[in-house]
Short mmCIF file of C-alpha atoms and ligand atoms in Angstrom, two decimals:
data_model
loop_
_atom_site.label_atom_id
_atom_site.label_comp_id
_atom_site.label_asym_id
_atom_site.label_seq_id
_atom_site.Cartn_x
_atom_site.Cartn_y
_atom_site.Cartn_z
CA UNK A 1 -12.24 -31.14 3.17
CA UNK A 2 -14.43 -29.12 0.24
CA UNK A 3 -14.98 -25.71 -0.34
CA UNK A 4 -18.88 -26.24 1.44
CA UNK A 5 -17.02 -26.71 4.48
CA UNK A 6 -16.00 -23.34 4.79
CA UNK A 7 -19.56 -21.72 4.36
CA UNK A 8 -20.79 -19.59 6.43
CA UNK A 9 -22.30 -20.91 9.95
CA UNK A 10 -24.73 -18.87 11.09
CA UNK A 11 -24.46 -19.73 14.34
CA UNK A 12 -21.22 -19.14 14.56
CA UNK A 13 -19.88 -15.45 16.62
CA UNK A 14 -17.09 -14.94 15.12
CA UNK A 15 -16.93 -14.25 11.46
CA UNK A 16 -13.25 -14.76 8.74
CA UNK A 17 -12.11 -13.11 5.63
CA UNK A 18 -9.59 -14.50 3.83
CA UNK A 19 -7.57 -11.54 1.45
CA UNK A 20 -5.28 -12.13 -1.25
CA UNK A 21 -2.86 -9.58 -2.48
CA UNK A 22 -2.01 -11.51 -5.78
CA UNK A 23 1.47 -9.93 -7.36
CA UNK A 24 2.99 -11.41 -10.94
CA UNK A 25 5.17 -13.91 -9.51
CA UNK A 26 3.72 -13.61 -6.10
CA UNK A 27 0.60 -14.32 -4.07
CA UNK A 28 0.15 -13.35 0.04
CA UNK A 29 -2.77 -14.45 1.89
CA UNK A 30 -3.93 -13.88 5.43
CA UNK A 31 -7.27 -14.99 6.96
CA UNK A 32 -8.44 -12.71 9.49
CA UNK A 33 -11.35 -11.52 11.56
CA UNK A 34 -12.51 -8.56 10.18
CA UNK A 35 -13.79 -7.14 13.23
CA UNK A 36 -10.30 -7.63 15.31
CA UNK A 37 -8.48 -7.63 12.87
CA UNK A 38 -6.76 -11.04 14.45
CA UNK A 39 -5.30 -13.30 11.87
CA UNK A 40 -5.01 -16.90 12.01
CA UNK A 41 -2.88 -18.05 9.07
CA UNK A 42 -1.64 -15.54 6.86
CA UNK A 43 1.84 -16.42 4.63
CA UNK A 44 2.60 -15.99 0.95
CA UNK A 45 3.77 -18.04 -1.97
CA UNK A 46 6.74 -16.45 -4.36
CA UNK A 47 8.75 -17.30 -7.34
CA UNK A 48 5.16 -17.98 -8.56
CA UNK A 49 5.30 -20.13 -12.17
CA UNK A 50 9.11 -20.48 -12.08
CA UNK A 51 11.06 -23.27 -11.83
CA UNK A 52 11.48 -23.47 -7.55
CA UNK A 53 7.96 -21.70 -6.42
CA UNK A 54 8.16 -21.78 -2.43
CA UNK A 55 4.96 -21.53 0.16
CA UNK A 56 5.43 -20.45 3.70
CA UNK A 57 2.94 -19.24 6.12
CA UNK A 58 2.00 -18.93 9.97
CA UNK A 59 -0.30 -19.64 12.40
CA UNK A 60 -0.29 -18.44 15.57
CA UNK A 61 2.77 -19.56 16.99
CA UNK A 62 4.27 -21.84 13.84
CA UNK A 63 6.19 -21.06 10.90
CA UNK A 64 5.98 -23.44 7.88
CA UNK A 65 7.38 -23.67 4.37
CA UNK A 66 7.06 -25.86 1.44
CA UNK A 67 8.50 -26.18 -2.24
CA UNK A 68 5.89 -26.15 -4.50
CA UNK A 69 6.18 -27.94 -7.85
CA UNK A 70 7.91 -26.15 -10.70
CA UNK A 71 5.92 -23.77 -12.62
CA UNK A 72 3.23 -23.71 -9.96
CA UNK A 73 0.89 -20.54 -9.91
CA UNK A 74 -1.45 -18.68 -8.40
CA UNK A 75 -4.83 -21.53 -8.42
CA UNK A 76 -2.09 -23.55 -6.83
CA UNK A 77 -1.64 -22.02 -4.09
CA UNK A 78 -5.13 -21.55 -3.44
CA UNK A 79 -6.19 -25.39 -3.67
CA UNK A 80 -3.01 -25.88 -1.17
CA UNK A 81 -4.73 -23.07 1.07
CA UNK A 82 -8.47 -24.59 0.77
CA UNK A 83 -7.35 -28.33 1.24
CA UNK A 84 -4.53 -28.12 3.96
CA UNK A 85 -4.14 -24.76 5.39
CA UNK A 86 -7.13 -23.83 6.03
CA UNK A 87 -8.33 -26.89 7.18
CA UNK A 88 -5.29 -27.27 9.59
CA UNK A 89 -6.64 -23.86 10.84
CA UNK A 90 -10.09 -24.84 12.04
CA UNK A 91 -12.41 -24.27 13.73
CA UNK A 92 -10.96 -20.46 13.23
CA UNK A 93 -11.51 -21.09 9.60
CA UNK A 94 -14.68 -22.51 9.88
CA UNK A 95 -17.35 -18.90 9.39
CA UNK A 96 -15.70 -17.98 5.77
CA UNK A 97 -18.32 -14.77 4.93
CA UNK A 98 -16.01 -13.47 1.68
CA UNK A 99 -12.84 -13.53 0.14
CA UNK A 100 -11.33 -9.95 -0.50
CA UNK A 101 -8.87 -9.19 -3.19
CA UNK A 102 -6.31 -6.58 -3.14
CA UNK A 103 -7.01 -4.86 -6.89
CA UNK A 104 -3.99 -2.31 -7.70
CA UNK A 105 -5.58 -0.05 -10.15
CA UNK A 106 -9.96 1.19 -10.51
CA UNK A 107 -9.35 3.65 -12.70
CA UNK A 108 -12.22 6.24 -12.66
CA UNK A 109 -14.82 3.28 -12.52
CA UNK A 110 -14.65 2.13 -9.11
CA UNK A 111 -14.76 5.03 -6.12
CA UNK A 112 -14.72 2.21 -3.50
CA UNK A 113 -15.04 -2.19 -3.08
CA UNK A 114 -17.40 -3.83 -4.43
CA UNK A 115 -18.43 -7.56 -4.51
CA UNK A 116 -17.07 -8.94 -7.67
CA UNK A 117 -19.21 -10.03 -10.42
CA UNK A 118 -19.06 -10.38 -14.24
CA UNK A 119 -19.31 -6.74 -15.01
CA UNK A 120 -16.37 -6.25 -12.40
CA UNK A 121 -13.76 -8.53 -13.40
CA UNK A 122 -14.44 -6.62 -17.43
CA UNK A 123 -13.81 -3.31 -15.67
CA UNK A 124 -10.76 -4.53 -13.70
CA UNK A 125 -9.58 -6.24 -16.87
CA UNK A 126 -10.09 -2.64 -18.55
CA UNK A 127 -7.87 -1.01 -16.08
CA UNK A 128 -5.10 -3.28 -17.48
CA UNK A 129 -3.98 -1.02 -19.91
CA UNK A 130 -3.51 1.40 -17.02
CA UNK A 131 -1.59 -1.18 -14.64
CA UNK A 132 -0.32 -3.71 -17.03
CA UNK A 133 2.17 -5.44 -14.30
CA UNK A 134 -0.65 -5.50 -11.67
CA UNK A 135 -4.23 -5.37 -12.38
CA UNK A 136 -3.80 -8.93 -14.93
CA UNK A 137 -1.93 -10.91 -11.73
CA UNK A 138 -4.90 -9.80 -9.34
CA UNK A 139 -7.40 -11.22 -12.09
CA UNK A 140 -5.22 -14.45 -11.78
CA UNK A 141 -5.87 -14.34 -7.92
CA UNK A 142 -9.84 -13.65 -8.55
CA UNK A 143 -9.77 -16.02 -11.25
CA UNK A 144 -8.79 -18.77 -8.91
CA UNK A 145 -10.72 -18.10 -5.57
CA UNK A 146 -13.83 -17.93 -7.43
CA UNK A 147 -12.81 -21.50 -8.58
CA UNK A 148 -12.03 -22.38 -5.66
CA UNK A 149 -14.74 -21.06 -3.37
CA UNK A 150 -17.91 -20.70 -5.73
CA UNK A 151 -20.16 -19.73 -3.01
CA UNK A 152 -18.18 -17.36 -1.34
CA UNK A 153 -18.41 -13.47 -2.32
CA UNK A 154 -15.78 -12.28 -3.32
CA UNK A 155 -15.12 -8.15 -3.17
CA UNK A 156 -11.98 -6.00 -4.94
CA UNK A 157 -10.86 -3.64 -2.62
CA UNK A 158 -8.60 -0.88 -4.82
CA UNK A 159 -5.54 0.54 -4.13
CA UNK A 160 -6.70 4.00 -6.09
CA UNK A 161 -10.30 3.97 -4.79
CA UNK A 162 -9.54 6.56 -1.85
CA UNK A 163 -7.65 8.66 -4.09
CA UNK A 164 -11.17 9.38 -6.47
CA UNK A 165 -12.04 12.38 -4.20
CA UNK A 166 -8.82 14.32 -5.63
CA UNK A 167 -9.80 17.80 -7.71
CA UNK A 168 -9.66 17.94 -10.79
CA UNK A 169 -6.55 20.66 -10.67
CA UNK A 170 -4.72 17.74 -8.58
CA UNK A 171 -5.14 14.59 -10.98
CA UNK A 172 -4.95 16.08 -14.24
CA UNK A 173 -1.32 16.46 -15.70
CA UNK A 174 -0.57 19.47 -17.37
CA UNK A 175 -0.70 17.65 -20.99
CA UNK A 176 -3.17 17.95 -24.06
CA UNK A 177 -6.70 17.36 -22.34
CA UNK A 178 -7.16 14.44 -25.26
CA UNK A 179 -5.36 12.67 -23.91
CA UNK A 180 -7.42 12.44 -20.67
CA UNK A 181 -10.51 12.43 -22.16
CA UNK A 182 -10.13 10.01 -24.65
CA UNK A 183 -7.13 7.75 -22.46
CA UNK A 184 -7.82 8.49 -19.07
CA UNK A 185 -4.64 9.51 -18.83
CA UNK A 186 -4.36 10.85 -15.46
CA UNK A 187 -3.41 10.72 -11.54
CA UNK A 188 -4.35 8.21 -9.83
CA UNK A 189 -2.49 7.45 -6.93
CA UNK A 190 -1.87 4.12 -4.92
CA UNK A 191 -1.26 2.86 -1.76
CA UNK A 192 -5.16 3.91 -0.63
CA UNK A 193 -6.05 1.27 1.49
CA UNK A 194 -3.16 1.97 3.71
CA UNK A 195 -3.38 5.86 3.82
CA UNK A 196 -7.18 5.48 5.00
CA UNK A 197 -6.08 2.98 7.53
CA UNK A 198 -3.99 4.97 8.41
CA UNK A 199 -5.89 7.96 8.88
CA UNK A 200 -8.95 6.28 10.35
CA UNK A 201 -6.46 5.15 13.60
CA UNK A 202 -4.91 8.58 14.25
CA UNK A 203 -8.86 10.20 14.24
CA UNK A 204 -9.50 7.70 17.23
CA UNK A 205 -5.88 8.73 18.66
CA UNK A 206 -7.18 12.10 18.25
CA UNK A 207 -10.26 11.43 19.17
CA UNK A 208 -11.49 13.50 16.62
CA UNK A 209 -14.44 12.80 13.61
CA UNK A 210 -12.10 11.70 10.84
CA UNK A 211 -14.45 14.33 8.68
CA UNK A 212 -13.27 17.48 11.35
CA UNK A 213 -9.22 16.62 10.51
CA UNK A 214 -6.79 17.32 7.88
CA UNK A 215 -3.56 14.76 7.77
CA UNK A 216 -0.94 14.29 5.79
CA UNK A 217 -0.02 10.61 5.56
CA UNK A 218 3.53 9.49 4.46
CA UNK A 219 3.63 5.41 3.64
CA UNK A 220 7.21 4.78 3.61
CA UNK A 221 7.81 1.16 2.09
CA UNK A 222 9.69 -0.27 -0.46
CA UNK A 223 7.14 1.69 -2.88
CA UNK A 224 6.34 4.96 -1.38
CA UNK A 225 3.88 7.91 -1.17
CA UNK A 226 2.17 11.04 0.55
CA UNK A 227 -1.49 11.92 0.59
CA UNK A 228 -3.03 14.74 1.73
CA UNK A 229 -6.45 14.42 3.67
CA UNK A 230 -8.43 17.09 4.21
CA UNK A 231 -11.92 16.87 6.20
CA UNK A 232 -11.40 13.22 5.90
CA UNK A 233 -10.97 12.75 1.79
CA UNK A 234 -7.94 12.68 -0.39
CA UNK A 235 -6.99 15.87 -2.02
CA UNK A 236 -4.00 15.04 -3.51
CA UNK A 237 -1.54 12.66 -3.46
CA UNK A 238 2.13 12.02 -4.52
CA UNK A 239 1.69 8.51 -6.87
CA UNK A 240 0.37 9.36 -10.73
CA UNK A 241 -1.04 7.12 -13.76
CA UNK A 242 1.56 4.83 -12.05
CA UNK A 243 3.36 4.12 -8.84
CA UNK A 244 6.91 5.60 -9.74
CA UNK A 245 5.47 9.32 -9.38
CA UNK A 246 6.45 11.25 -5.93
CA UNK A 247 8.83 10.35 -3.71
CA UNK A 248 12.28 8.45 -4.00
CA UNK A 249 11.29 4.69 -3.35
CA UNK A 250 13.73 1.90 -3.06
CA UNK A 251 14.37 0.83 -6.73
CA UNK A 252 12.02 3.31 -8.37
CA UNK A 253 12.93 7.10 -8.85
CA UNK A 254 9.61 8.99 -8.33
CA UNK A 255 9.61 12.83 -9.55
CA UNK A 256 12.08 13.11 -12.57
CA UNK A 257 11.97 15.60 -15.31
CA UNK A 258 10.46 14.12 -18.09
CA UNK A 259 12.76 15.85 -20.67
CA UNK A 260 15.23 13.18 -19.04
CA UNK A 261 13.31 10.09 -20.71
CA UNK A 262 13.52 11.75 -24.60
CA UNK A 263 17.08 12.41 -23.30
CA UNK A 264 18.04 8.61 -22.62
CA UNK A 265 16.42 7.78 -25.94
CA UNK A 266 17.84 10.33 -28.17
CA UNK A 267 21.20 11.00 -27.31
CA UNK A 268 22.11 7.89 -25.35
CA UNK A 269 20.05 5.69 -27.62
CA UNK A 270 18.21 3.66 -24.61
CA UNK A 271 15.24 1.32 -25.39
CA UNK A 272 11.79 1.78 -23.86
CA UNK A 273 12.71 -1.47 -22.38
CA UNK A 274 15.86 -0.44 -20.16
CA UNK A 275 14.37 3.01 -19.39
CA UNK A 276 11.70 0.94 -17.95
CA UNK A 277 13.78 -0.82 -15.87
CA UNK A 278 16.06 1.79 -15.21
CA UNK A 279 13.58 3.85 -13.55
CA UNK A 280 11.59 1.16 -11.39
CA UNK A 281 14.48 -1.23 -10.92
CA UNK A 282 17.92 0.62 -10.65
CA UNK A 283 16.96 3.64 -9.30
CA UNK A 284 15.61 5.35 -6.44
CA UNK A 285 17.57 4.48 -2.65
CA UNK A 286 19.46 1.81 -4.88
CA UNK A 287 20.77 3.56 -7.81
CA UNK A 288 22.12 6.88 -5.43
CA UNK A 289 23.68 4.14 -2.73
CA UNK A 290 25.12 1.75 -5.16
CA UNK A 291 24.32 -0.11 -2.07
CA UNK A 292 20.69 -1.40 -1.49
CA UNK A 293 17.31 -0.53 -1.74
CA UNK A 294 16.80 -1.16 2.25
CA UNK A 295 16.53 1.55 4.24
CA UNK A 296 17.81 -0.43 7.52
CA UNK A 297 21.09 -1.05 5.55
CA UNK A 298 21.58 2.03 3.99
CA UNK A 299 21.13 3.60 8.16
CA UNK A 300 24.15 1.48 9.12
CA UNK A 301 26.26 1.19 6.02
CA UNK A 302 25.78 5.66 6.52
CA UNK A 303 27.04 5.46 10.24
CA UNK A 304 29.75 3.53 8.76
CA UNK A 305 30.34 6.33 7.12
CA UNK A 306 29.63 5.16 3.37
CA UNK A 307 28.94 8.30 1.52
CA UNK A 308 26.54 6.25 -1.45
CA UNK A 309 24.00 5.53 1.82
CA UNK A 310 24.54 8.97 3.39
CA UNK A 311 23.24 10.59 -0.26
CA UNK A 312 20.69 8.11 -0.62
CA UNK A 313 18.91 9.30 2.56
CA UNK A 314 19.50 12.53 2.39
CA UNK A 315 17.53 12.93 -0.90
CA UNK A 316 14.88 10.21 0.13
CA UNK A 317 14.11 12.88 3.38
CA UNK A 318 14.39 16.08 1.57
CA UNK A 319 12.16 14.87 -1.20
CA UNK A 320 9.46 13.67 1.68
CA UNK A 321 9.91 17.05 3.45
CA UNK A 322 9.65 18.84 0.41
CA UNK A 323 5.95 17.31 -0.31
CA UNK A 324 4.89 17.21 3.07
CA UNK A 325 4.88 21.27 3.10
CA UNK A 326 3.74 20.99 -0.07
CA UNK A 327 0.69 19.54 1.36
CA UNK A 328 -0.06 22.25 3.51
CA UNK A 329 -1.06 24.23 0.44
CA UNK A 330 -4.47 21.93 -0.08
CA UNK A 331 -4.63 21.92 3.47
CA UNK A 332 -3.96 25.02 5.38
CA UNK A 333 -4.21 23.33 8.67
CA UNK A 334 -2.36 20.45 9.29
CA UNK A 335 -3.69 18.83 12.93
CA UNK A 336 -1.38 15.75 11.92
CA UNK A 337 1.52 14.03 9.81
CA UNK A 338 1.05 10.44 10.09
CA UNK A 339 4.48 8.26 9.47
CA UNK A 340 3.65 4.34 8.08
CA UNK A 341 4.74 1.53 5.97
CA UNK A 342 8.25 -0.13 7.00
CA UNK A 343 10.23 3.13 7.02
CA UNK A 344 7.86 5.11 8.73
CA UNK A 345 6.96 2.71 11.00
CA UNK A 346 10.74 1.92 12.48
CA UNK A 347 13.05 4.50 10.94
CA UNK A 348 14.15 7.12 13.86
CA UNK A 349 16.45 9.03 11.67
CA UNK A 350 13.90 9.37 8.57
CA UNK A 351 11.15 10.82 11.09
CA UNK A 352 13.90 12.78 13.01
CA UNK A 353 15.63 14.20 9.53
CA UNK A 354 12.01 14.68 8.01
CA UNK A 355 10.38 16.63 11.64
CA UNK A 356 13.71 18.52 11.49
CA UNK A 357 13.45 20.07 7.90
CA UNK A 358 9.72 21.22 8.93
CA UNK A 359 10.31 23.01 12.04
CA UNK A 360 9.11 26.27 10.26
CA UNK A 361 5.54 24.47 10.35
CA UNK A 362 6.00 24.02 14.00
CA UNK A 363 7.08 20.01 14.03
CA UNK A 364 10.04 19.37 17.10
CA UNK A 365 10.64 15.96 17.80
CA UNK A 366 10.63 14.62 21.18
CA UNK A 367 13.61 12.27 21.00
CA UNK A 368 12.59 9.73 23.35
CA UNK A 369 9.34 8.90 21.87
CA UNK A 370 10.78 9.04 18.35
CA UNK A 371 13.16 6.34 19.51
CA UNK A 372 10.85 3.97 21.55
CA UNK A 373 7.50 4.17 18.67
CA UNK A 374 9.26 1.04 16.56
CA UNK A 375 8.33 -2.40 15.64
CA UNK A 376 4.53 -2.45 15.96
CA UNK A 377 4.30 0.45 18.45
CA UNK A 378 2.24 3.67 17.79
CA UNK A 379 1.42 7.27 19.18
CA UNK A 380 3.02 10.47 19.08
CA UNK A 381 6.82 11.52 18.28
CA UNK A 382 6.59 14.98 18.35
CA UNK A 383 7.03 17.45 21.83
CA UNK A 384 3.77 18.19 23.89
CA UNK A 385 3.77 22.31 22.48
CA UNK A 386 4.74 20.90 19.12
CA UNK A 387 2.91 20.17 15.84
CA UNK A 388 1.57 16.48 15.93
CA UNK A 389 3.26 14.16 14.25
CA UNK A 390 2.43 10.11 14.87
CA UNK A 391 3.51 6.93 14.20
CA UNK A 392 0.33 4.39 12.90
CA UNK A 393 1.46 0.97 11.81
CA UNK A 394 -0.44 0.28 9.23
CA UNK A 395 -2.71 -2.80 8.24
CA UNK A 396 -3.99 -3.49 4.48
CA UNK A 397 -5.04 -6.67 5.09
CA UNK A 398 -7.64 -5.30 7.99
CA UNK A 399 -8.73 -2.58 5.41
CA UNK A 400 -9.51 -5.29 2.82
CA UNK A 401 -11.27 -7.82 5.54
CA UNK A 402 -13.55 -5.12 6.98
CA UNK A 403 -14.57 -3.94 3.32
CA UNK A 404 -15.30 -7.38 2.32
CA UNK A 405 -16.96 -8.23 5.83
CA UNK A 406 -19.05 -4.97 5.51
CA UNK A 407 -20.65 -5.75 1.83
CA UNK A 408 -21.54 -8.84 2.20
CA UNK A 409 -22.79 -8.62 5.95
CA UNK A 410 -24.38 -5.00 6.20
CA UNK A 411 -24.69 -3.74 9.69
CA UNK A 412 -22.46 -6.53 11.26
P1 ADP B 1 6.78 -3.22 1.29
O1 ADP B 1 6.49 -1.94 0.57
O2 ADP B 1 7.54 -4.21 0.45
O3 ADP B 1 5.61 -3.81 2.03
P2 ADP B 1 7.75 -2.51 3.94
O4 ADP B 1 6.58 -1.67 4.30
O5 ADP B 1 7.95 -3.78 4.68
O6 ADP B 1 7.86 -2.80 2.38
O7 ADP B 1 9.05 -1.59 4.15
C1 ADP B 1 10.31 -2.05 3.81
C2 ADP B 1 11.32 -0.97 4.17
O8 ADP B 1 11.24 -0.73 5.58
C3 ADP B 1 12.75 -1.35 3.87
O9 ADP B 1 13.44 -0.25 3.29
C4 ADP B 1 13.31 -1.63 5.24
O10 ADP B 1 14.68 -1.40 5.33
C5 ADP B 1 12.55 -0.60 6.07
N1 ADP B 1 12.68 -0.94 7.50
C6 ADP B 1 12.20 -2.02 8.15
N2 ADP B 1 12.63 -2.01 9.45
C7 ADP B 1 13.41 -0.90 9.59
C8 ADP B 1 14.16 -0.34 10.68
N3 ADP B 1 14.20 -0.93 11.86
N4 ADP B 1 14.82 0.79 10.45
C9 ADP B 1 14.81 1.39 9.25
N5 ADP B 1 14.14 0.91 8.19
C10 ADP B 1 13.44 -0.22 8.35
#
């Protein structure tokens, strides 16, 4: 089956987006229908380019894996995904309208997706020097679909985009104003795709204009970060020029004081190297536990009574607390807190311990909801005369999808 056979019927209802999120070693995939939001295969290859790459995936109702080849990479994957997977997915796979990338870092160039062309793969590959470990593996990813599907369009959807309506005051650090002028040194912030998602469910919850509401979204994953949203638009959010600014994160240790890094380097002689991995690798949930990064582990090893996971989440909640009231500053009114990503999405005790250190703002927990909004589930977790607080899983992939779907198909 060739790439021709996935062009765009247009006959057919029901169109498909396929999105890659392309990592260094890593590359996840999921072909959905940007209007449902249904996928029909979605799975990821890892170990990318090393010497036992794996491939799994799903389709409704299967599971598969396969080894791939040693030293097998990203266009790999992608000619496995346009000669067997996708064809064993038809006809769902059939009304391809774009492929949408997951791009980490726009800089100041891109304020929302765009279909890709020359001029935007130069940009992306400008931001580089602002993401080194992420923007050069999504080129990989772009690099390859547009090999591998010549006619399809192709749109970047960026992780910072949502976060280009901060102020001024909010994204500029408080360092010589060279070096932002002439290095775009700066705040950026991350994770946008989700926080909009996220934020664009709980106005329809509300049923409220997103553009009347102020929210204050917390995506709890493995990485981590708050954004404030007032009237609809970022004001300020807790990731920086990279994604280990904010909150404590499972191997990276968000806010430190930066006196600490000339610190490790002077008087304990560190290289840049080990800081570096120090900071994203050893630290955060993992480095306080001496346990794990995982959140779910950490919750039972600390009923256990092991006092590493106990401190671990203790900081990880007062540090979330702490920039959630922060957030009321830019926002005065808060008419929601919205909890997401893996954490916020299943972890009763983070919500609970979080709601609990913010009942000055009004938040009380209503127990039963807090303990039944898990695994998929969403609505409200907070009492009826309380402050609003909800539970939104969230979905990048749907984010991505629609973009792509609503570039290259206006008014669809
Ligand atoms: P990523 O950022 O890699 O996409 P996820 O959004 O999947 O990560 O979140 C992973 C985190 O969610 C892990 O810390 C994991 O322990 C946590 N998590 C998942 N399920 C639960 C649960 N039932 N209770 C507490 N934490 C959970």
């Amino acid at each position: 089956m060739g790439e021709s056979d996935y062009l765009a019927d247009p006959m057919a209802d029901s169109s498909r987006v396929l999105v890659l999120n392309s990592g260094s070693s890593s590359l996840k995939f999921a072909l959905l229908d940007p209007h449902s939001g249904e996928q029909y295969l979605s799975g990821i290859g890892e170990a990318l380019g090393g010497p036992e790459p794996l491939l799994t995936w799903k389709s409704p109702g299967q599971k598969h894996s396969r080894q791939l080849d040693s030293g097998a990479a990203h266009g790999v994957v992608i000619d496995l995904l346009v000669r067997d997977l996708l064809a064993g997915s038809q006809p769902a796979a059939g009304n391809l309208i774009a492929v949408g990338h997951r791009v980490v870092h726009g800089g100041e160039q891109f304020a929302h997706s765009v279909v890709i062309d020359q001029k935007v793969i130069d940009a992306i590959a400008e931001c580089a020097a602002l993401a080194p470990l992420h923007n050069p593996p999504g080129l990989l990813g772009i690099h390859a679909a547009i090999n591998a599907f010549p006619e399809i369009p192709q749109v970047a959807v960026f992780d910072t985009a949502f976060h280009q309506t901060l102020p001024r005051h909010a994204y500029l650090y408080a360092l010589p104003y060279a070096l932002y002028r002439d290095q775009r040194i700066r705040r950026y912030g991350m994770h946008g795709s989700s926080h909009r998602f996220v934020c664009e469910r709980a106005a329809e919850l509300l049923r409220k204009p997103l553009r009347e509401l102020n929210i204050i979204s917390a995506h709890l994953g493995n990485g981590a970060s708050v954004t404030a949203v007032r009237n609809g638009q970022s004001v300020d959010t807790s990731m920086g020029l990279t994604p280990m600014e904010g909150l404590v994160m499972g191997t990276r240790c968000g806010d430190i004081d930066p006196g600490l890094l000339l610190h490790l380097g002077d008087a304990l002689g560190f290289s840049l190297e080990k800081i570096s991995s120090l900071l994203n690798r050893e630290s955060g949930l993992l480095g306080i536990s001496q346990l794990s990064n995982d959140c779910r582990e950490l919750e039972s090893a600390a009923a256990d009574g092991h006092e590493g996971a106990k401190l671990a989440l203790e900081i990880f909640c007062y540090r979330l607390a702490k920039y959630i009231a922060a957030y009321t500053v830019p926002l005065q009114r808060v008419d929601a807190v919205v909890f997401t990503g893996g954490i916020g999405e299943n972890s009763i005790f983070v919500r609970e311990q979080v709601l609990h250190q913010l009942r000055h703002l009004g938040f009380h927990v209503d127990a039963k909801h807090n303990e039944s909004i898990r695994f998929g589930a969403e609505g409200r977790i907070t009492a009826a005369d309380s402050a609003v607080a909800l539970v939104i899983p969230t979905n990048e992939e749907w984010v991505i999808a629609r973009d792509a779907a609503a570039l290259v198909r206006p008014g669809e």
